[in-house]
Structures are given as structure tokens and as C-alpha cells.
Tab-separated table of C-alpha atoms and ligand atoms in Angstrom:
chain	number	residue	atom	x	y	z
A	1	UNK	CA	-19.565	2.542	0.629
A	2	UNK	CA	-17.918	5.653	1.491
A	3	UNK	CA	-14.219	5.958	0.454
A	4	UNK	CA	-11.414	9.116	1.739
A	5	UNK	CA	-8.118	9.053	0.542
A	6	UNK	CA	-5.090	11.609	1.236
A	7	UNK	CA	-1.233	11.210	0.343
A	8	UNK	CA	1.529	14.154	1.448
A	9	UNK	CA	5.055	14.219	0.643
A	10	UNK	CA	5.567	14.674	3.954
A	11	UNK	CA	8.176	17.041	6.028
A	12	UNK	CA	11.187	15.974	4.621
A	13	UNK	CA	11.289	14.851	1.038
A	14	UNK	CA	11.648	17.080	-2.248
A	15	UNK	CA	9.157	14.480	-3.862
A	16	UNK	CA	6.351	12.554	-3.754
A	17	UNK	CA	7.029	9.183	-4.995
A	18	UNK	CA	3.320	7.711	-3.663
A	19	UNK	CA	0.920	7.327	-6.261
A	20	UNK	CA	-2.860	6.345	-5.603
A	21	UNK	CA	-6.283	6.066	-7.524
A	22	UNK	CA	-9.598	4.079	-7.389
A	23	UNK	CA	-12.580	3.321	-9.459
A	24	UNK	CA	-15.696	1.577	-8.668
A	25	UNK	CA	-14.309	-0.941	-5.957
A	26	UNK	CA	-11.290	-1.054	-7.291
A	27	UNK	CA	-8.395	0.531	-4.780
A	28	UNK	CA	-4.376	1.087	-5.110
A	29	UNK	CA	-1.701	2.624	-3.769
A	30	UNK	CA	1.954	2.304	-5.091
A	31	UNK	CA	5.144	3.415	-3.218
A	32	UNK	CA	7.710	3.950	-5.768
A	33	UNK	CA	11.905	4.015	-5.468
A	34	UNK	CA	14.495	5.632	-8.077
A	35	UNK	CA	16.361	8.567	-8.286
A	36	UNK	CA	15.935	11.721	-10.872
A	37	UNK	CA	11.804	11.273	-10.397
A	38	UNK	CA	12.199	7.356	-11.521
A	39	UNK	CA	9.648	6.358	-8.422
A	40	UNK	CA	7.361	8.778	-9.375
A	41	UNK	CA	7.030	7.440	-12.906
A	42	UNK	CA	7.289	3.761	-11.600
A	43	UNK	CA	4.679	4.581	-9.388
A	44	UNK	CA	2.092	6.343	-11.534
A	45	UNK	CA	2.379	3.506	-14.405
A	46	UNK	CA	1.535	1.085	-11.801
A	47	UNK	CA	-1.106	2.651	-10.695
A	48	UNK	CA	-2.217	3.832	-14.283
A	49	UNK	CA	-2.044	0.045	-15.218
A	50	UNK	CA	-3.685	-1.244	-12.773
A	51	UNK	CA	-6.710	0.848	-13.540
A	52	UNK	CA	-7.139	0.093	-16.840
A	53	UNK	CA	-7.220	-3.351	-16.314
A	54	UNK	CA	-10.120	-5.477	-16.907
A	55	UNK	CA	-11.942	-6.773	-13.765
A	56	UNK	CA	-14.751	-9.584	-14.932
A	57	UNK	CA	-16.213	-12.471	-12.594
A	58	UNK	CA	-12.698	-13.992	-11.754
A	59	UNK	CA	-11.227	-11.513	-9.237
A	60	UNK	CA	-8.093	-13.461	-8.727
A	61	UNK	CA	-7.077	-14.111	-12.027
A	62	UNK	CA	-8.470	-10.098	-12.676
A	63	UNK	CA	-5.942	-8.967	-10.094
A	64	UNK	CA	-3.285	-11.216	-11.029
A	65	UNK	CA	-3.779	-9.775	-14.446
A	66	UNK	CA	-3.445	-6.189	-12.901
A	67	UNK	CA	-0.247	-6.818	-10.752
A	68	UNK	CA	1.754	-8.458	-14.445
A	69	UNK	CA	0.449	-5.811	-16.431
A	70	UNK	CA	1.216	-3.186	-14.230
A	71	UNK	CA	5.097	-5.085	-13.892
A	72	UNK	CA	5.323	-5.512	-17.560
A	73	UNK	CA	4.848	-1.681	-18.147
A	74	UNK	CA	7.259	-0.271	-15.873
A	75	UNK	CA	9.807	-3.021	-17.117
A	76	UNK	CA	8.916	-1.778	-20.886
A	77	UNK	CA	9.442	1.927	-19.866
A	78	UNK	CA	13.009	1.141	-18.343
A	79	UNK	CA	14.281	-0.328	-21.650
A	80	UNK	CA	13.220	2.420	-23.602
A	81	UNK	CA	14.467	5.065	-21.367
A	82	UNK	CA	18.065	4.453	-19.577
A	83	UNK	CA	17.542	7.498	-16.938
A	84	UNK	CA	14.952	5.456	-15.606
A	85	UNK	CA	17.192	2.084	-15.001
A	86	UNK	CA	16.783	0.718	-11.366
A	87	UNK	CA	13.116	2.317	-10.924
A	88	UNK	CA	10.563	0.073	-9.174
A	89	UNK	CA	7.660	0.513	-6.910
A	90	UNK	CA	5.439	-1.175	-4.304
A	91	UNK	CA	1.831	-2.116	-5.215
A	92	UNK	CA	-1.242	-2.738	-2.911
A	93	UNK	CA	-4.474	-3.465	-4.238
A	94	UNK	CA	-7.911	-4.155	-2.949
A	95	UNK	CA	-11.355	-5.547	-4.767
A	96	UNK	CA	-14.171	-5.255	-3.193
A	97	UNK	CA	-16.803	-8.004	-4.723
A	98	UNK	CA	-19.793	-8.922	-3.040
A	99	UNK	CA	-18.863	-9.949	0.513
A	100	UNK	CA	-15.482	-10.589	-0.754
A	101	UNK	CA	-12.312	-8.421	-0.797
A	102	UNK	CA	-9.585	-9.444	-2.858
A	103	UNK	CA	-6.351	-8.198	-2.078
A	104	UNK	CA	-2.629	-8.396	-3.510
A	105	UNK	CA	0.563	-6.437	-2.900
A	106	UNK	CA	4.506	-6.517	-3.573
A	107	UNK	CA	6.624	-4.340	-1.351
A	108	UNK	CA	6.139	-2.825	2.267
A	109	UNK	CA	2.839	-0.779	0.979
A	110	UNK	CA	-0.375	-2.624	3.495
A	111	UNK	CA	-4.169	-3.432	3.721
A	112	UNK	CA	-5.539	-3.143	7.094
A	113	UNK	CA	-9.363	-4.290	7.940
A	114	UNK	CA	-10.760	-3.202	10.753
A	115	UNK	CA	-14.076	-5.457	12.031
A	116	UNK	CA	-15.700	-4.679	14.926
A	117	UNK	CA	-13.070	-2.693	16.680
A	118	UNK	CA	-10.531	-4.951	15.839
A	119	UNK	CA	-7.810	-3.926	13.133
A	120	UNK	CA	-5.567	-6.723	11.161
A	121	UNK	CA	-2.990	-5.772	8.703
A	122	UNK	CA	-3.804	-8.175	5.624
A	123	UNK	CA	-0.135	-8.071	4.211
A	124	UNK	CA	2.915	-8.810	4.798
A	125	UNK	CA	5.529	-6.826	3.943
A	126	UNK	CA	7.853	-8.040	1.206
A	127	UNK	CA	10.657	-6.395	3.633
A	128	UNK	CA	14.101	-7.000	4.905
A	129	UNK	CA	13.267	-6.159	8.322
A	130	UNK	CA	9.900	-8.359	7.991
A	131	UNK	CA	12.048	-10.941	7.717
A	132	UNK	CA	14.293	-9.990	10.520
A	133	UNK	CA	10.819	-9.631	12.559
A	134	UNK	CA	10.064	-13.077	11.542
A	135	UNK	CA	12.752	-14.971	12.645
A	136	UNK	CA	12.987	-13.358	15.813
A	137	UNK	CA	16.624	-11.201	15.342
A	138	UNK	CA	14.337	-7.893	15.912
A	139	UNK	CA	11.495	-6.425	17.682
A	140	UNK	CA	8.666	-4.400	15.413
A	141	UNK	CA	9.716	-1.061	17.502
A	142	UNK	CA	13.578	-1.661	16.400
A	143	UNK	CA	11.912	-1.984	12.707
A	144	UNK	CA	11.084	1.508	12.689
A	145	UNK	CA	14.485	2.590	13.421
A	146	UNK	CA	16.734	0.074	11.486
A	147	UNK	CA	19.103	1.538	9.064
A	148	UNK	CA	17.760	-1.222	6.597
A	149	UNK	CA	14.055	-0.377	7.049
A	150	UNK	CA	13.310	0.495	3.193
A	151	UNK	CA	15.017	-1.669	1.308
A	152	UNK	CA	12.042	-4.393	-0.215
A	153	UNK	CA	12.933	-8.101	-0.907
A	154	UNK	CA	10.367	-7.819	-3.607
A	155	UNK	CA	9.210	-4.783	-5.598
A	156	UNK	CA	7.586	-4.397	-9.290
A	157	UNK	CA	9.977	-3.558	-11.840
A	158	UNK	CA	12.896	-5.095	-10.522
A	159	UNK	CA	14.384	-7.884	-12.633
A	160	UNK	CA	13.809	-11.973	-12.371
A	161	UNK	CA	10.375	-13.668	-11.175
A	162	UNK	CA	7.814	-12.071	-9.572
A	163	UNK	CA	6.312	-13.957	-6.296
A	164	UNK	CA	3.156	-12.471	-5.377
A	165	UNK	CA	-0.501	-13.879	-4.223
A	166	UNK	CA	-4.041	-13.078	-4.367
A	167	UNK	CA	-6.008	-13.778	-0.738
A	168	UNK	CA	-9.525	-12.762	0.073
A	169	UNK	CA	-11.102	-12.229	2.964
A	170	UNK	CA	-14.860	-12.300	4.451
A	171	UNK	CA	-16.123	-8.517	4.602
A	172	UNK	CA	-18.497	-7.577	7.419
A	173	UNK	CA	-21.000	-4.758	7.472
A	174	UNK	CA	-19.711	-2.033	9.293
A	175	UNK	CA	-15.363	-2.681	7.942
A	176	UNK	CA	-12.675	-0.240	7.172
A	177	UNK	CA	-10.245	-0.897	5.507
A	178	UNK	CA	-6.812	1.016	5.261
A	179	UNK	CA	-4.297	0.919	2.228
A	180	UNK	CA	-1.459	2.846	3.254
A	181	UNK	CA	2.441	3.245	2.402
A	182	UNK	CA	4.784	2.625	4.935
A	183	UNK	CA	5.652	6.770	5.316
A	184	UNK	CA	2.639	6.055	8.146
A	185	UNK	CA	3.084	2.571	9.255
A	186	UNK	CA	6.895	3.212	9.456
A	187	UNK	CA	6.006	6.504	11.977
A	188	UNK	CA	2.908	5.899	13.444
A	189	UNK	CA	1.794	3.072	15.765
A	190	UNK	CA	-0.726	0.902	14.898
A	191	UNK	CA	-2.665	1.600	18.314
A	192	UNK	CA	-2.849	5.519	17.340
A	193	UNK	CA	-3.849	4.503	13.460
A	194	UNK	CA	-6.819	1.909	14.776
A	195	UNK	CA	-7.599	5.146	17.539
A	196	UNK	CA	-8.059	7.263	14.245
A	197	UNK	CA	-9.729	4.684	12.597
A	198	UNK	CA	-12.517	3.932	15.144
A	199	UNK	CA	-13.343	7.487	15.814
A	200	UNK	CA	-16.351	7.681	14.302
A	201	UNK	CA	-15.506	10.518	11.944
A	202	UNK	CA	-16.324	9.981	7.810
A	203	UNK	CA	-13.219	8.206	5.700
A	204	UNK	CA	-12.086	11.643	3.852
A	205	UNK	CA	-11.768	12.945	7.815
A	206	UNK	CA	-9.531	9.986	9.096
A	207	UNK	CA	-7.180	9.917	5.880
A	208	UNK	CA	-6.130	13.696	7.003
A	209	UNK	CA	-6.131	12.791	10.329
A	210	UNK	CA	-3.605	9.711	9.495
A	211	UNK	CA	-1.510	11.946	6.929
A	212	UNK	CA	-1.545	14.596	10.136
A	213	UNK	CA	-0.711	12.314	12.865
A	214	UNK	CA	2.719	10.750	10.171
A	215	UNK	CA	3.605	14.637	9.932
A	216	UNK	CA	3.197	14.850	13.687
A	217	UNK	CA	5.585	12.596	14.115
A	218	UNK	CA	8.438	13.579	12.131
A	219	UNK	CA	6.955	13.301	8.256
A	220	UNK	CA	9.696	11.363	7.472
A	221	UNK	CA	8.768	9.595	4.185
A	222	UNK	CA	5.843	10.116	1.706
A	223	UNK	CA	2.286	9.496	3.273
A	224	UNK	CA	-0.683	7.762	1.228
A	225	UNK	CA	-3.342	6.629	2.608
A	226	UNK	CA	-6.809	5.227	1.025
A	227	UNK	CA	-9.684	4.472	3.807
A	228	UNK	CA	-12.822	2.906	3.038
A	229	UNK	CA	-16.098	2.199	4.494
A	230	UNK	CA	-18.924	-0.611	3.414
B	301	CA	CA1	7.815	5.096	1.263
């Protein structure tokens, strides 16, 4: 397994709100939201808790586990610390186990896998305009441009019941997969991210390559991305 990850503030924002890490097969990226440097914090406990949690021989309940704990934290750090009120954050996660990966996300943050030429996001976002997309008001391309395009119908740290699932998928030899926040899915087409992704070059290559092509293109919002290899 080979891994490459990059993330950029981008060409436009002061911060950067993205937060990633990894360990063993372990992967995460967290977009987080909040003024006076709240997403930044929101972001880094998720990842943080995520991290440190326990993964034994039950990877949904293990990433189940991860995804509460990392919600509980950022829920105890806004009650001890006002400034930080209305702070949240997206969370994607992949485990690879075996021939299995394990994924789970809240928010607009994604996991792409790419078999055999062929890439398929393995979210969806928890978005307005996914919703929009869904029942057929808007078009994918008028997405990208709606004024509405970053506000989540479900994020960590935000108050009342968390909805979220744990799916897993069959992992071929040869796959790439892609966790990325929406500062390059929101810019860049998903026909130029699979071109970057098949081109043959090694995961730390492509990640710059993705954070370039988002900058490219305007650099909008913050840019994380995490590719692996097995
Ligand atoms: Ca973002």
C-alpha cells in the first residue's frame, strides 16, 4: 500500500479549516465550519479523536465508535468554551481490512474508489444541494455554482441526533481510493480528478497534482486530499 496526501488553504481563504491524518490503514479527513478559528479546532479534534480510537476485529462498530467519539469531543469543547459555539466539521473515514474497506462520513467531505479505470464516489454528501440534485430541481454543474453549495444537512458537532452509516465495499488489487474535501470536488470535475488519478504517477504525485489542478481553477475553498494505493 502506498498512501500521498496534500491539503492547501487554497487562493482565497485566510485559513485552513481542513484537517487530515492516518495511521496504519486507518484514513480521515475533516472539513471544519466556524468563525474566529472554530473549524480549525472542530476539525483537528475530529481528526485527533478519530485516531485514537480503538480499531479491533469489528470494523463497523470500531468506526461507529470513532465517528461518536470524535462528535462527543467537539460537543464537550463547545460547552466549555463559548467562542467556540456553532463550530462543527465534516468527517470522512476509510478502513482498510483485509479485502474490505470500511467507510463512514457526515458532511460534503467524499471517498472515491477507483477499480480498473473506473472511479465511484462512495458517499453521499450530507448536502443541501445533494438533495436538490436528488430530486431533480438542479443539475450537478449548477451545484458548483449555487449560492447554497456549503451549507451541510448534517455535520459533527451540531446539536440533536446524529444519522450516519458504516458501508463496506469489495477492494480489488490494483484500487485508489480518494478522500477529499469538497474545496476539489466543488472546483474540479470528476473527469479531470479520475484523469489525475489514472496517470500512472505514485499517490504523493497525484495529491499535488489534485491540490494544483483546485488552485488552477480558482482555489476557492480549502483543498485536502488523501490518495491511496493497495
Ligand atoms: Ca470546504
Amino acid at each position: 500500500m502506498k498512501v500521498g496526501a496534500k491539503t492547501d488553504k487554497g487562493k482565497v481563504r485566510e485559513q485552513n479549516e481542513d484537517t487530515f491524518g492516518y495511521r496504519e490503514t486507518l484514513f480521515v479527513i475533516a472539513d471544519g465550519m466556524g468563525g474566529h478559528q472554530a473549524g480549525e479546532v472542530a476539525s483537528a479534534i475530529a481528526v485527533e479523536n478519530v485516531l485514537a480510537t480503538a480499531i479491533d476485529d469489528d470494523p463497523i462498530t470500531s468506526l461507529q465508535n470513532a465517528v461518536l467519539k470524535a462528535n462527543a469531543a467537539i460537543m464537550e469543547e463547545v460547552s466549555k468554551n463559548e467562542d467556540l459555539s456553532g463550530m462543527g466539521t465534516t468527517v470522512a473515514i476509510l478502513l482498510l481490512v483485509a479485502e474490505q474497506a470500511f467507510i463512514s462520513h457526515v458532511g460534503d467531505s467524499r471517498i472515491y474508489q477507483l477499480t480498473d479505470g473506473k472511479l465511484t464516489q462512495l458517499t453521499n454528501d450530507h448536502s443541501f444541494v445533494a438533495e436538490l440534485i436528488k430530486n431533480g430541481s438542479i443539475t450537478e454543474e449548477e451545484a458548483k455554482i449555487h449560492p447554497q453549495r456549503n451549507v451541510l444537512t448534517r455535520a459533527l458537532g451540531t446539536p440533536g441526533h446524529l444519522d450516519f452509516e458504516v458501508n463496506s465495499f469489495q477492494i480489488h488489487d490494483g484500487d485508489k481510493f480518494l478522500l477529499c474535501s469538497d474545496g476539489l470536488t466543488g472546483i474540479v470535475a470528476e473527469k479531470i480528478i479520475k484523469e489525475i488519478l489514472i496517470s500512472g504517477e505514485t499517490p504523493q504525485i497525484i495529491a499535488e497534482r489534485l491540490v494544483e489542478q483546485a488552485n488552477a481553477e480558482g482555489g476557492t475553498d480549502n483543498i485536502t486530499v488523501i490518495v491511496i494505493e493497495v
